[in-house]
Coordinates of C-alpha atoms and ligand atoms in Angstrom, one line a residue:
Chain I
X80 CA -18.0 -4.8 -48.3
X81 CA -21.2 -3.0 -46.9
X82 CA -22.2 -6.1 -45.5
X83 CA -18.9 -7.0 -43.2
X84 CA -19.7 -3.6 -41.5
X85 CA -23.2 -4.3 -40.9
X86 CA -22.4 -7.6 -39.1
X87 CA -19.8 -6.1 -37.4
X88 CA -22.0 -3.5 -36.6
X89 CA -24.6 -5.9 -35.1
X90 CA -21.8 -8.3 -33.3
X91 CA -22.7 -8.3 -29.4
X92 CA -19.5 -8.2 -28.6
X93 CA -17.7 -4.8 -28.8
X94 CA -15.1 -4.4 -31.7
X95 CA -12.8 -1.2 -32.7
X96 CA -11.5 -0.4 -35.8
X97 CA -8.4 2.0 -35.6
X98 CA -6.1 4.0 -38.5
X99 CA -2.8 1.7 -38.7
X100 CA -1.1 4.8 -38.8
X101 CA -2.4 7.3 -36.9
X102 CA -4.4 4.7 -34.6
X103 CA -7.4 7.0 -34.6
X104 CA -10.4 5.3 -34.5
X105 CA -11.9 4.8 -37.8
X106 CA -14.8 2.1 -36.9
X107 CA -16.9 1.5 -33.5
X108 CA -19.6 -1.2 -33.3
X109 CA -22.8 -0.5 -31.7
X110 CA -21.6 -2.5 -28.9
X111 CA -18.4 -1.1 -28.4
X112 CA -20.1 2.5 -28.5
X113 CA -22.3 1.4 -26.0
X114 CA -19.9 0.2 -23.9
X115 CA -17.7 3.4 -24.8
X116 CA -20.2 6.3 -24.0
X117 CA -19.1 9.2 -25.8
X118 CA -15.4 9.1 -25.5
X119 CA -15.0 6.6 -28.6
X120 CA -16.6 8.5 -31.5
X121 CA -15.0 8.0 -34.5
X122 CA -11.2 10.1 -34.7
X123 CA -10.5 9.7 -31.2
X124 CA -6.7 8.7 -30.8
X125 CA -6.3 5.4 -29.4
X126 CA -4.0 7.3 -26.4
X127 CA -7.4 8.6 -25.6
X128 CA -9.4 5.5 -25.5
X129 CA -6.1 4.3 -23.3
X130 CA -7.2 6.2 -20.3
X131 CA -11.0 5.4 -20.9
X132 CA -9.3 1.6 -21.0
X133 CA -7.4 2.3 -17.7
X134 CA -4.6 0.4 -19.6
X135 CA -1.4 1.4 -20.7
X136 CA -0.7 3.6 -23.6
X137 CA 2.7 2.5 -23.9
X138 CA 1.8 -1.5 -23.7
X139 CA -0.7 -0.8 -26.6
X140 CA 2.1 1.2 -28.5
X141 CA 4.3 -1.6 -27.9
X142 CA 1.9 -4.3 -28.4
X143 CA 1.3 -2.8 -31.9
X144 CA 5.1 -2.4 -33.1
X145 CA 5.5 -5.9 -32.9
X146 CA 2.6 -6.9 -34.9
X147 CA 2.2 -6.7 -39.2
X148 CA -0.3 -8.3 -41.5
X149 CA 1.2 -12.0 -41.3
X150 CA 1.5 -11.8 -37.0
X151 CA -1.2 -13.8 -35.0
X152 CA -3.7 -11.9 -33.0
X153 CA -2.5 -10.5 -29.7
X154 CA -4.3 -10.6 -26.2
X155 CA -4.3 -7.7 -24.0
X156 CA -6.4 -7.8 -20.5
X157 CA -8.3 -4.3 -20.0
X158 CA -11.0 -3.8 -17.3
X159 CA -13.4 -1.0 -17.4
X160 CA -15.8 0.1 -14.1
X161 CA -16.5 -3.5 -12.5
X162 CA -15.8 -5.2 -16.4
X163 CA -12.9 -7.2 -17.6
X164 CA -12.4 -7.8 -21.6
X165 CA -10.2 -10.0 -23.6
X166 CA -9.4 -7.7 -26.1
X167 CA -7.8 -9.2 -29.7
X168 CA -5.9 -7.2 -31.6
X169 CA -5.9 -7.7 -35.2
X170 CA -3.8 -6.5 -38.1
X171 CA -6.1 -8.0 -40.8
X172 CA -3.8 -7.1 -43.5
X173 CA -5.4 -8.3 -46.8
X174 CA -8.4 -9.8 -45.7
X175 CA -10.7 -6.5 -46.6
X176 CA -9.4 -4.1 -44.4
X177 CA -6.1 -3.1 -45.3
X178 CA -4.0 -0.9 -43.1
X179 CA -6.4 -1.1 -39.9
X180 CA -6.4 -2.7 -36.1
X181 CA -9.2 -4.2 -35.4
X182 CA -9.6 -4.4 -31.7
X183 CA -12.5 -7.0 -30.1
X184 CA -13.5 -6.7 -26.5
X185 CA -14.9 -10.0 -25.0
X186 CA -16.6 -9.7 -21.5
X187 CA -14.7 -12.1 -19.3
X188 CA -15.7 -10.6 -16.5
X189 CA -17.7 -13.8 -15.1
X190 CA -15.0 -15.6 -15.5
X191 CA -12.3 -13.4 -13.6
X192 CA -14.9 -13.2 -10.5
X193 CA -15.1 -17.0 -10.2
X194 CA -11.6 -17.5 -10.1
X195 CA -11.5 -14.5 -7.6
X196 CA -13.8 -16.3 -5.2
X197 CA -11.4 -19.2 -5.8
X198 CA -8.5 -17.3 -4.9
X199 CA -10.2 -16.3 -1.5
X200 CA -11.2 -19.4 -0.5
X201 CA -7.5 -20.8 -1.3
X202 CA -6.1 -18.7 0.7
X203 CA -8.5 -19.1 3.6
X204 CA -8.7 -22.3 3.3
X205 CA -4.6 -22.3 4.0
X206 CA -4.7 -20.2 6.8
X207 CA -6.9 -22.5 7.9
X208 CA -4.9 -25.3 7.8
X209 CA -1.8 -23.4 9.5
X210 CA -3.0 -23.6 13.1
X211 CA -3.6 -27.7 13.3
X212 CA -0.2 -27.7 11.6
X213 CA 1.8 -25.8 13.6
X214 CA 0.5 -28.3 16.5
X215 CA 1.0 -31.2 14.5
X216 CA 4.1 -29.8 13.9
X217 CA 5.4 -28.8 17.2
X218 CA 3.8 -32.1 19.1
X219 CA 5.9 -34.4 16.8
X220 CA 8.7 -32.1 17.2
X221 CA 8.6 -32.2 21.2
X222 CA 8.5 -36.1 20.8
X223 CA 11.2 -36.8 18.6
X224 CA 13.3 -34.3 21.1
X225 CA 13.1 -36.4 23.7
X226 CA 10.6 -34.1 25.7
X227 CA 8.0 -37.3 26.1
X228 CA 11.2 -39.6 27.1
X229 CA 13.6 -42.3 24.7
X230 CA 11.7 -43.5 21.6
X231 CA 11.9 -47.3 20.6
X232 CA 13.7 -47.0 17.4
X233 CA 10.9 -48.0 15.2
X234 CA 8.4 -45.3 16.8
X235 CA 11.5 -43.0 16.1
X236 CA 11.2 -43.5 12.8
X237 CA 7.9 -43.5 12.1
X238 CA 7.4 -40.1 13.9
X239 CA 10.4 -39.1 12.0
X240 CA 8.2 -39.9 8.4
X241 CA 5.1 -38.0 9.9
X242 CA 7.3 -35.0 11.1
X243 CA 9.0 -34.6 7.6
X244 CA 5.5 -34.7 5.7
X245 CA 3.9 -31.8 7.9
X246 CA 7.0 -30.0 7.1
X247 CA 6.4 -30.9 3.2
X248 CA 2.6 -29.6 3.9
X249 CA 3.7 -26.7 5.8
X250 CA 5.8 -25.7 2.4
X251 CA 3.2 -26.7 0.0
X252 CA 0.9 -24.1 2.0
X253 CA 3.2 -21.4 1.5
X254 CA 3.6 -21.6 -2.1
X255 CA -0.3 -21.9 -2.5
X256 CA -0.1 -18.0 -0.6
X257 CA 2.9 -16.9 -2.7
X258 CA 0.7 -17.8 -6.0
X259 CA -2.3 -16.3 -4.3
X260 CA -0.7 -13.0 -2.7
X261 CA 0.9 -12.8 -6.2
X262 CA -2.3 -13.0 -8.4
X263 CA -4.3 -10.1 -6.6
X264 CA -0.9 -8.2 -6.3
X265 CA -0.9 -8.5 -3.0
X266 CA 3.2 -9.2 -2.9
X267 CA 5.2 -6.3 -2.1
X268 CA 8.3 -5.9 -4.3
X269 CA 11.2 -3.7 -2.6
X270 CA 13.0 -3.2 -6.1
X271 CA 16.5 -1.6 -5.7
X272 CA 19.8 -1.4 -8.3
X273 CA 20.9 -4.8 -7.1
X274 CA 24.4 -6.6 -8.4
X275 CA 23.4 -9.9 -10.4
X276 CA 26.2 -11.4 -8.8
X277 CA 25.2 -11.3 -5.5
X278 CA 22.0 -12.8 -6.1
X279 CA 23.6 -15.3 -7.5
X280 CA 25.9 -15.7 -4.5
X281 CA 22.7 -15.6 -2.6
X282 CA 20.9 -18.6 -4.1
X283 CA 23.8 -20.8 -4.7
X284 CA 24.3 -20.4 -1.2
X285 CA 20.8 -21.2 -0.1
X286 CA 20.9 -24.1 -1.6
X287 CA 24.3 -25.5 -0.1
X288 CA 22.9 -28.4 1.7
X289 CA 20.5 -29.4 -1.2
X290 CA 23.5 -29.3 -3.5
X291 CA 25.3 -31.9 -0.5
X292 CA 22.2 -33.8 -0.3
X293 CA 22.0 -35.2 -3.7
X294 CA 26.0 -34.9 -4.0
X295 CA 25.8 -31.9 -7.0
X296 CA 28.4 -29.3 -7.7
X297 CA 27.5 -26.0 -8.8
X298 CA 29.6 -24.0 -11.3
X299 CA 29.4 -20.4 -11.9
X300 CA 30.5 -18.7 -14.4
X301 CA 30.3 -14.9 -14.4
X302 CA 30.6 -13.1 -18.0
X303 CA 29.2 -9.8 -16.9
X304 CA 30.2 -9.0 -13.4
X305 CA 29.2 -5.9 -13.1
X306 CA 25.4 -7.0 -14.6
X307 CA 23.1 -4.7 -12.1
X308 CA 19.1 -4.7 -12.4
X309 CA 16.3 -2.8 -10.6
X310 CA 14.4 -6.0 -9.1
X311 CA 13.3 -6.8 -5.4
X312 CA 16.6 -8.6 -4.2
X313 CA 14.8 -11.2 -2.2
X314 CA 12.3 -12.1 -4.8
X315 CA 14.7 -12.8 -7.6
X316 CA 16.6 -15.2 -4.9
X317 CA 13.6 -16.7 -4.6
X318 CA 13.6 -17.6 -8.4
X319 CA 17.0 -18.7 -8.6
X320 CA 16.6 -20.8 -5.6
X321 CA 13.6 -22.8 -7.0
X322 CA 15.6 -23.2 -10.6
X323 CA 18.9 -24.3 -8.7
X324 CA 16.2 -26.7 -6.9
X325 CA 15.1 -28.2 -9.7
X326 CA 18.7 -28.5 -11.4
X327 CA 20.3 -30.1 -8.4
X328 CA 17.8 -32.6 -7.8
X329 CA 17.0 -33.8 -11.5
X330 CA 21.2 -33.7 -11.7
X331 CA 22.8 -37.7 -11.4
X332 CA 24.9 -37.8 -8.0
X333 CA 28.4 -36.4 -9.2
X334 CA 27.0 -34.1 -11.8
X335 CA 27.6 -30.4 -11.9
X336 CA 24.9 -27.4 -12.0
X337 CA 26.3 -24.4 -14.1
X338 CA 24.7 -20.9 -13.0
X339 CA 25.9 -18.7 -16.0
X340 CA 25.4 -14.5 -16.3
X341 CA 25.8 -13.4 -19.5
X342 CA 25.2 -9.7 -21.1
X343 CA 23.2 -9.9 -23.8
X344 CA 23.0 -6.6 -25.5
X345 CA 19.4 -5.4 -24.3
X346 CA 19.3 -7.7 -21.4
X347 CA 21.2 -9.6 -19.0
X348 CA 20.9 -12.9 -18.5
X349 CA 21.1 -15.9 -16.0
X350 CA 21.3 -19.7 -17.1
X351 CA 21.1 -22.4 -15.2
X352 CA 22.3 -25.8 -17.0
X353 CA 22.0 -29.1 -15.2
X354 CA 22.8 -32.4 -17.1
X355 CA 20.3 -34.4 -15.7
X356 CA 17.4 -36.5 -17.8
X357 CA 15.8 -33.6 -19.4
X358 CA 12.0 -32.3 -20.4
X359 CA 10.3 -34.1 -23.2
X360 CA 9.4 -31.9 -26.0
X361 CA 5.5 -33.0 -25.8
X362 CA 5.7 -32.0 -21.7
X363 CA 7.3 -28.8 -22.1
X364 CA 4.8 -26.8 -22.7
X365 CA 2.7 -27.5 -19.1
X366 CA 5.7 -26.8 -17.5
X367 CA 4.5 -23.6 -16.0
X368 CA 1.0 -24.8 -15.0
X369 CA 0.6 -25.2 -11.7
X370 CA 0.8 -28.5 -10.1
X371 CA 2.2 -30.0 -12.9
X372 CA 5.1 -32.9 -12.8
X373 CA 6.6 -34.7 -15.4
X374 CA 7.0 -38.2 -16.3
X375 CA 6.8 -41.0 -13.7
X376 CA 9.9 -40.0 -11.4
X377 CA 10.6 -41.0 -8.0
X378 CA 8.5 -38.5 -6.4
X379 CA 9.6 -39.7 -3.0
X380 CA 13.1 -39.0 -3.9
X381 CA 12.7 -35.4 -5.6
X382 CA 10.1 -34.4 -3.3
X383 CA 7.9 -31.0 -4.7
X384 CA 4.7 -30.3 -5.7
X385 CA 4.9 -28.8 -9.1
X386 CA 4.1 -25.3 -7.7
X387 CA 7.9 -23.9 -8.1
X388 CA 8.1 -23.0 -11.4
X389 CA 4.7 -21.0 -11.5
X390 CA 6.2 -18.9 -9.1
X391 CA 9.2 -18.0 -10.3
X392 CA 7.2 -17.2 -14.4
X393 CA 4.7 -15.2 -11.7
X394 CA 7.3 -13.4 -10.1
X395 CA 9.3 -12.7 -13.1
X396 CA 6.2 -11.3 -14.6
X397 CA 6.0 -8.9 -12.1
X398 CA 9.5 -7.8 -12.2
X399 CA 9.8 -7.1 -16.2
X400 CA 11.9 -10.3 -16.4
X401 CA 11.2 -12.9 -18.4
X402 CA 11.8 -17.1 -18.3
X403 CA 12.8 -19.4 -21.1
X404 CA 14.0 -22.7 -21.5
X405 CA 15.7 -25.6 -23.3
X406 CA 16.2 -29.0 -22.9
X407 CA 17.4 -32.3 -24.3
X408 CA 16.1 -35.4 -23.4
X409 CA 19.3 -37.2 -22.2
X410 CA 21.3 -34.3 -21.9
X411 CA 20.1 -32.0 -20.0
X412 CA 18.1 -28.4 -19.4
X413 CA 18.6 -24.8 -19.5
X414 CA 17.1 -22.1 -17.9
X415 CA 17.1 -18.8 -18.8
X416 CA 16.1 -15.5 -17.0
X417 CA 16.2 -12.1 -19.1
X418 CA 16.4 -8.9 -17.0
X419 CA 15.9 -5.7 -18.6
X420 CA 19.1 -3.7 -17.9
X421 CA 17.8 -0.6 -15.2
X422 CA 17.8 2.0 -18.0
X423 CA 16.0 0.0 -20.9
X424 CA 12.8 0.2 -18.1
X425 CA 10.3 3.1 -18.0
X426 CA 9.9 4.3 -15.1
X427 CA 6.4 4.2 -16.0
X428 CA 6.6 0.1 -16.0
X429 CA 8.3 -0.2 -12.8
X430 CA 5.6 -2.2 -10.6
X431 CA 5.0 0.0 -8.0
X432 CA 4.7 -1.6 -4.0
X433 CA 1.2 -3.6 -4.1
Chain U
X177 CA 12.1 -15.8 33.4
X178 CA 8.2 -15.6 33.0
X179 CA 6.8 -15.6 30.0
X180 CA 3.2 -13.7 29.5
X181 CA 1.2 -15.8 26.8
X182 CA -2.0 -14.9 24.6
X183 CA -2.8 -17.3 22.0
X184 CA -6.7 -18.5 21.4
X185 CA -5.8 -22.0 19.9
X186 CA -5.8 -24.2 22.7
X187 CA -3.7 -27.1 21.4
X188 CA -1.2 -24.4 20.4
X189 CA -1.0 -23.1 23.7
X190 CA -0.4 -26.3 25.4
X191 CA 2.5 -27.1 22.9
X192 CA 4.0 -23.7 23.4
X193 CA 3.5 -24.5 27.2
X194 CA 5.6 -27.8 26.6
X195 CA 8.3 -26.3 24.7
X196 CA 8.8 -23.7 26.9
X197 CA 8.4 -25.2 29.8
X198 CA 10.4 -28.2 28.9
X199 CA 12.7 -27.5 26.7
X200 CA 13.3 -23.9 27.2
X201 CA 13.4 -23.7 31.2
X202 CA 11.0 -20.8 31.4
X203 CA 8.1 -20.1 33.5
X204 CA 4.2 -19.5 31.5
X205 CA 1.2 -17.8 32.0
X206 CA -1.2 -18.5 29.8
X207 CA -4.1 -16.7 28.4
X208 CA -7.2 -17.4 26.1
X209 CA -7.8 -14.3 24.5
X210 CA -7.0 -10.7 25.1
X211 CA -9.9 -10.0 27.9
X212 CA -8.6 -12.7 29.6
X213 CA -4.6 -11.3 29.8
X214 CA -6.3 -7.6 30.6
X215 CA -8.4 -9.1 33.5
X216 CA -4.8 -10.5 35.4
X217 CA -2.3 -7.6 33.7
X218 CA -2.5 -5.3 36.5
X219 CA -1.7 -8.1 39.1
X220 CA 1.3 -9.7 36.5
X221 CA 4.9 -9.1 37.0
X222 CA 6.5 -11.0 32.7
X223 CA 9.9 -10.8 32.1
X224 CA 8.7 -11.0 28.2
X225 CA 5.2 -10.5 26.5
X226 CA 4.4 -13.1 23.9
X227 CA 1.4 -12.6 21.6
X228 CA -0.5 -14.3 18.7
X229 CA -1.4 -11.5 16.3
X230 CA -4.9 -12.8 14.9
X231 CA -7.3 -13.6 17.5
X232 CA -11.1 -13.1 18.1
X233 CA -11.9 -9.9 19.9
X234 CA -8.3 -7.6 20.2
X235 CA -5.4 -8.6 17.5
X236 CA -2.1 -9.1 19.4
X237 CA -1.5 -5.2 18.7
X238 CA -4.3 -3.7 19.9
X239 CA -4.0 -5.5 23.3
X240 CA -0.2 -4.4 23.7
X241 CA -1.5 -1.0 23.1
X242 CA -3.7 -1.6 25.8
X243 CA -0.9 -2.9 28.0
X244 CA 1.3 -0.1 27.3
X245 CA -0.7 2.3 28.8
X246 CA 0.2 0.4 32.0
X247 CA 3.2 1.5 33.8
X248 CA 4.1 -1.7 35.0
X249 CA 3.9 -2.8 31.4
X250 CA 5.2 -0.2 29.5
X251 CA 8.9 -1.2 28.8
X252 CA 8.4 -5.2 29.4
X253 CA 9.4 -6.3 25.8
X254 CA 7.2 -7.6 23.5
X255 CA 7.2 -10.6 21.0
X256 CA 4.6 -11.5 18.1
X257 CA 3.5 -15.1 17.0
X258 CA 2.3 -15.6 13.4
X259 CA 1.5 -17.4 10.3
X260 CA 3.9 -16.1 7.6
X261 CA 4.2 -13.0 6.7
X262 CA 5.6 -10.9 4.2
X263 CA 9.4 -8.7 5.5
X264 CA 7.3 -5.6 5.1
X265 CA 4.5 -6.5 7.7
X266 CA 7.2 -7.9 10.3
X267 CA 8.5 -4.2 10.2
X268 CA 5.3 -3.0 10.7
X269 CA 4.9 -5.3 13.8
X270 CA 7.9 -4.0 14.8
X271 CA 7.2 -0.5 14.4
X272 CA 4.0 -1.1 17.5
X273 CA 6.6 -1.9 19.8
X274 CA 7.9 -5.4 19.5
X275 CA 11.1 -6.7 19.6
X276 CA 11.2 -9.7 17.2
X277 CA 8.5 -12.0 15.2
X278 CA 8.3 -15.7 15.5
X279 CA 6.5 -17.0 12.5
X280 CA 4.1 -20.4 13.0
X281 CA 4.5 -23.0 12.5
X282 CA 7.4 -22.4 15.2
X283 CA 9.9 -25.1 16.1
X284 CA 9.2 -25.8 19.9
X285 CA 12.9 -27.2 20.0
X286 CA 14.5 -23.9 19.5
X287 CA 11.5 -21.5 20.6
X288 CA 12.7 -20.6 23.9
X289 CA 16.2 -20.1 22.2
X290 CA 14.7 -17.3 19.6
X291 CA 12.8 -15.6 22.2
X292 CA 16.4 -15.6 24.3
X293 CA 18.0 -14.3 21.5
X294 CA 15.7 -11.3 20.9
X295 CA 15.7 -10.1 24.4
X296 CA 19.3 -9.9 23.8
X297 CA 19.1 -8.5 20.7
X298 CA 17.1 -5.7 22.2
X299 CA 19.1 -5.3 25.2
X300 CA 22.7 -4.7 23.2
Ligands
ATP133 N1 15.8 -28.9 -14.5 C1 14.8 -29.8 -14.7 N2 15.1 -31.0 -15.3 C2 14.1 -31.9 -15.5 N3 12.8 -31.7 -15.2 C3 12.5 -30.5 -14.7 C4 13.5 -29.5 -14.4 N4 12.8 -28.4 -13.8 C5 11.5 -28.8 -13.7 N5 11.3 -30.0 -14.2 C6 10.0 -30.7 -14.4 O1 9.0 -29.7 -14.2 C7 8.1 -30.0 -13.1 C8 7.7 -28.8 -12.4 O2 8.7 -28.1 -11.8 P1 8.4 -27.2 -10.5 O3 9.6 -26.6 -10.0 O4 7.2 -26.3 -10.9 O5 7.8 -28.3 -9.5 P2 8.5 -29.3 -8.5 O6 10.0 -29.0 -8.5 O7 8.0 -30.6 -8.9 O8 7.9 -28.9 -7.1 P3 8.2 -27.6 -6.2 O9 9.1 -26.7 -7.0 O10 6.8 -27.1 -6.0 O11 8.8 -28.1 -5.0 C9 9.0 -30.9 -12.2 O12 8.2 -31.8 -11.4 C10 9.8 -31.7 -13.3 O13 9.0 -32.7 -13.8
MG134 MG1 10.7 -27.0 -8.2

């Protein structure tokens, strides 16, 4: 038993050992006590080591109550001075430490820079790109308004093609910001007590002359009407307008999209059902990467870039909300989006603006 | 109606110009950067003040700060071009004195129709 401590002890990366109970800390490596200064000695409260941390008491607190002996090990994100650590949590259970959290800190912090600098080149790289665009843009739209005289039909059309793809770009280039201004919280959410039902209203609306365009109905059915959460209004149309997207345009011509709000105890929720040809189990779980598309559709016809439903799990993230899904090859898919109910949110956890 | 024009991008400029011009039925001064709009200011008589926000040298609203402090051009209203932008910053714009925002990539079919409407906006 002597001997597990001494190679912990020795392990370069930094590891914690806390009381199960009381979450004092019982253990500290020579890493971690290095890393710690002198605010980790052993019997400091893990609320203590929280504000060393800069993270959340209440996360840990919560992180921990869902966790026993048989759970996998959780990830948590801290940062400390210019560092960032993957930190695991660990209920070892029976494995030679009973009734202890074992907490170890690995230095990512290489890692988060690099994808920093990517961010920052991404998004000058699009702002870049917005200036020859908006006179590719605006050229092609002067033509094909009659501003250069009549068109033979066949230059018509083939202006029309090159118009409609720098609009496609133009899109593609937002989303690329929203995903970057999202990442370094750079997104501003107004968050207000906002009716479900008129977001709802909102985005089936906003998606009118998609729905017409590939011939789709859209049912709602309202269960909770009076369903109310604290979210940025805008943002959460946003989401629902990129899942009704998605629904209407992987729906057959004639089919129906059902947007569904439900009260579900500690949450409310929104569904949106579609019958169209469903996500293969084996796919489902890329579905959030960016970029990613399924299968070999008809791009041409669905149009997209794979970027929609990264934004909506980003934003959702932000907004305590929370994004499921099922789906049935054949029959069809189901989203879901859980919103904690204004009350169940402390205020504490309410993303403030920035 | 004359429209007073700062944007740096050249080919923007000359679309803007078009659109304006052609479609919209206005007249348009155009200028290169913000030095170059000072140097003519006092001498200019716009019906409407359009600016593109990010621009070498002085930002769209640091040079209608400088205009402002022109009689001449102290009440002439004001409209910003710019890439997108989040609702929060178009307030902001706002809040220096403009009357509306048009976001780029703009559509030069309907440009001279949104500026319109925002002078009338403003004036009811
Ligand atoms: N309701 C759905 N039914 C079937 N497949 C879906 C559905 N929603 C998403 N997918 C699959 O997931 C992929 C990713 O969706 P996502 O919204 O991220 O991108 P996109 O719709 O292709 O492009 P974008 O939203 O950026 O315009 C889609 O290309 C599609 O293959
Ligand atoms: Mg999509």
């Amino acid at each position: 038993m002597q001997e597990a401590w001494t190679i912990l002890d020795r392990q370069p990366d930094p590891v914690l050992v806390f009381d199960g109970q009381t979450h004092a800390v019982r253990f500290q490596n020579r890493a971690a006590a290095r890393l710690a200064g002198q605010s980790a000695a052993a019997g400091v409260p893990l609320a203590d080591l929280c504000g060393w941390l800069r993270m959340s008491a209440a996360k840990v607190a919560t992180l921990l109550e869902t966790m026993d002996a048989e759970s996998a090990p959780k990830h948590l994100e801290v940062s400390h001075c210019d560092a960032h650590f993957d930190v695991t949590v660990q209920l070892p259970g029976l494995s030679g430490f009973p009734d202890q959290i074992v907490a170890a800190f690995h230095d990512i912090t290489e890692r988060r820079n690099a994808e920093r600098q990517k961010q920052e080149l991404v998004s000058t790289v699009s702002h870049e790109l917005r200036s020859p665009l908006t006179a590719i843009k605006g050229a092609m739209g002067l033509v094909l308004a009659g501003s250069a005289g009549a068109l033979p039909e066949r230059a018509r059309d083939m202006v029309q093609i090159a118009h409609r793809n720098a609009n496609r770009l133009i899109l593609i280039i937002n989303d690329i910001l929203d995903l970057d201004k999202i990442a370094d919280g750079a997104m501003v959410f107004d968050n207000a007590h906002t009716p479900l039902v008129e977001v709802i209203d909102a985005a089936v609306e906003a998606v009118a002359g998609y729905r017409q365009r590939f011939d789709v109905k859209a049912d709602l059915v309202i269960e909770a009407r009076d369903a109310v959460a604290f979210i940025d209004p805008n943002r959460l149309v946003q989401v629902l307008v990129n899942l009704l997207s998605n629904a209407i345009k992987f729906s057959p011509a004639g089919a129906a999209v059902t947007v569904r709000l439900q009260d579900n105890g500690a949450f409310n929720r929104i569904s949106v059902t579609d019958r169209g040809e469903g996500i293969p189990a084996s796919e489902q779980r890329f579905l959030f990467d960016r970029f990613v598309q399924i299968g070999t559709r008809n791009r041409a016809a669905t149009g997209g870039t794979g970027l929609g439903l990264s934004i909506v799990q980003a934003i959702l993230d932000k907004q305590n909300g929370h994004i499921t899904f099922t789906s049935q090859v054949g029959v069809g898919t189901t989203f879901h989006v859980d919103l904690p109910k204004p009350d169940a949110v402390p205020d504490s956890d309410i993303p403030k603006a920035g | 109606m004359k429209i007073f024009h700062v944007e740096d991008d050249a080919d923007i400029r000359e679309i803007a110009r078009m659109s304006l011009e052609m479609v919209g039925g206005f007249h348009v001064d155009q200028y290169e950067h913000a030095d170059a709009a000072l140097a003519v200011a006092a001498e200019a008589r716009p019906d409407v003040l359009l600016l593109d926000v990010m621009m070498p040298g002085m930002t769209g609203p640091q040079l209608l700060a400088e205009l402002r402090k022109m009689d001449h051009m102290a009440h002439v209203p004001a409209i910003y071009m710019t890439a997108r932008v989040q609702p929060q910053e178009i307030e902001a714009f706002k809040k220096t004195g403009a009357v509306g925002v048009i976001l780029k990539p703009f559509d030069p079919v309907t440009l001279g129709q949104e500026i319109t409407e925002m002078l009338q906006s403003k004036a009811a």
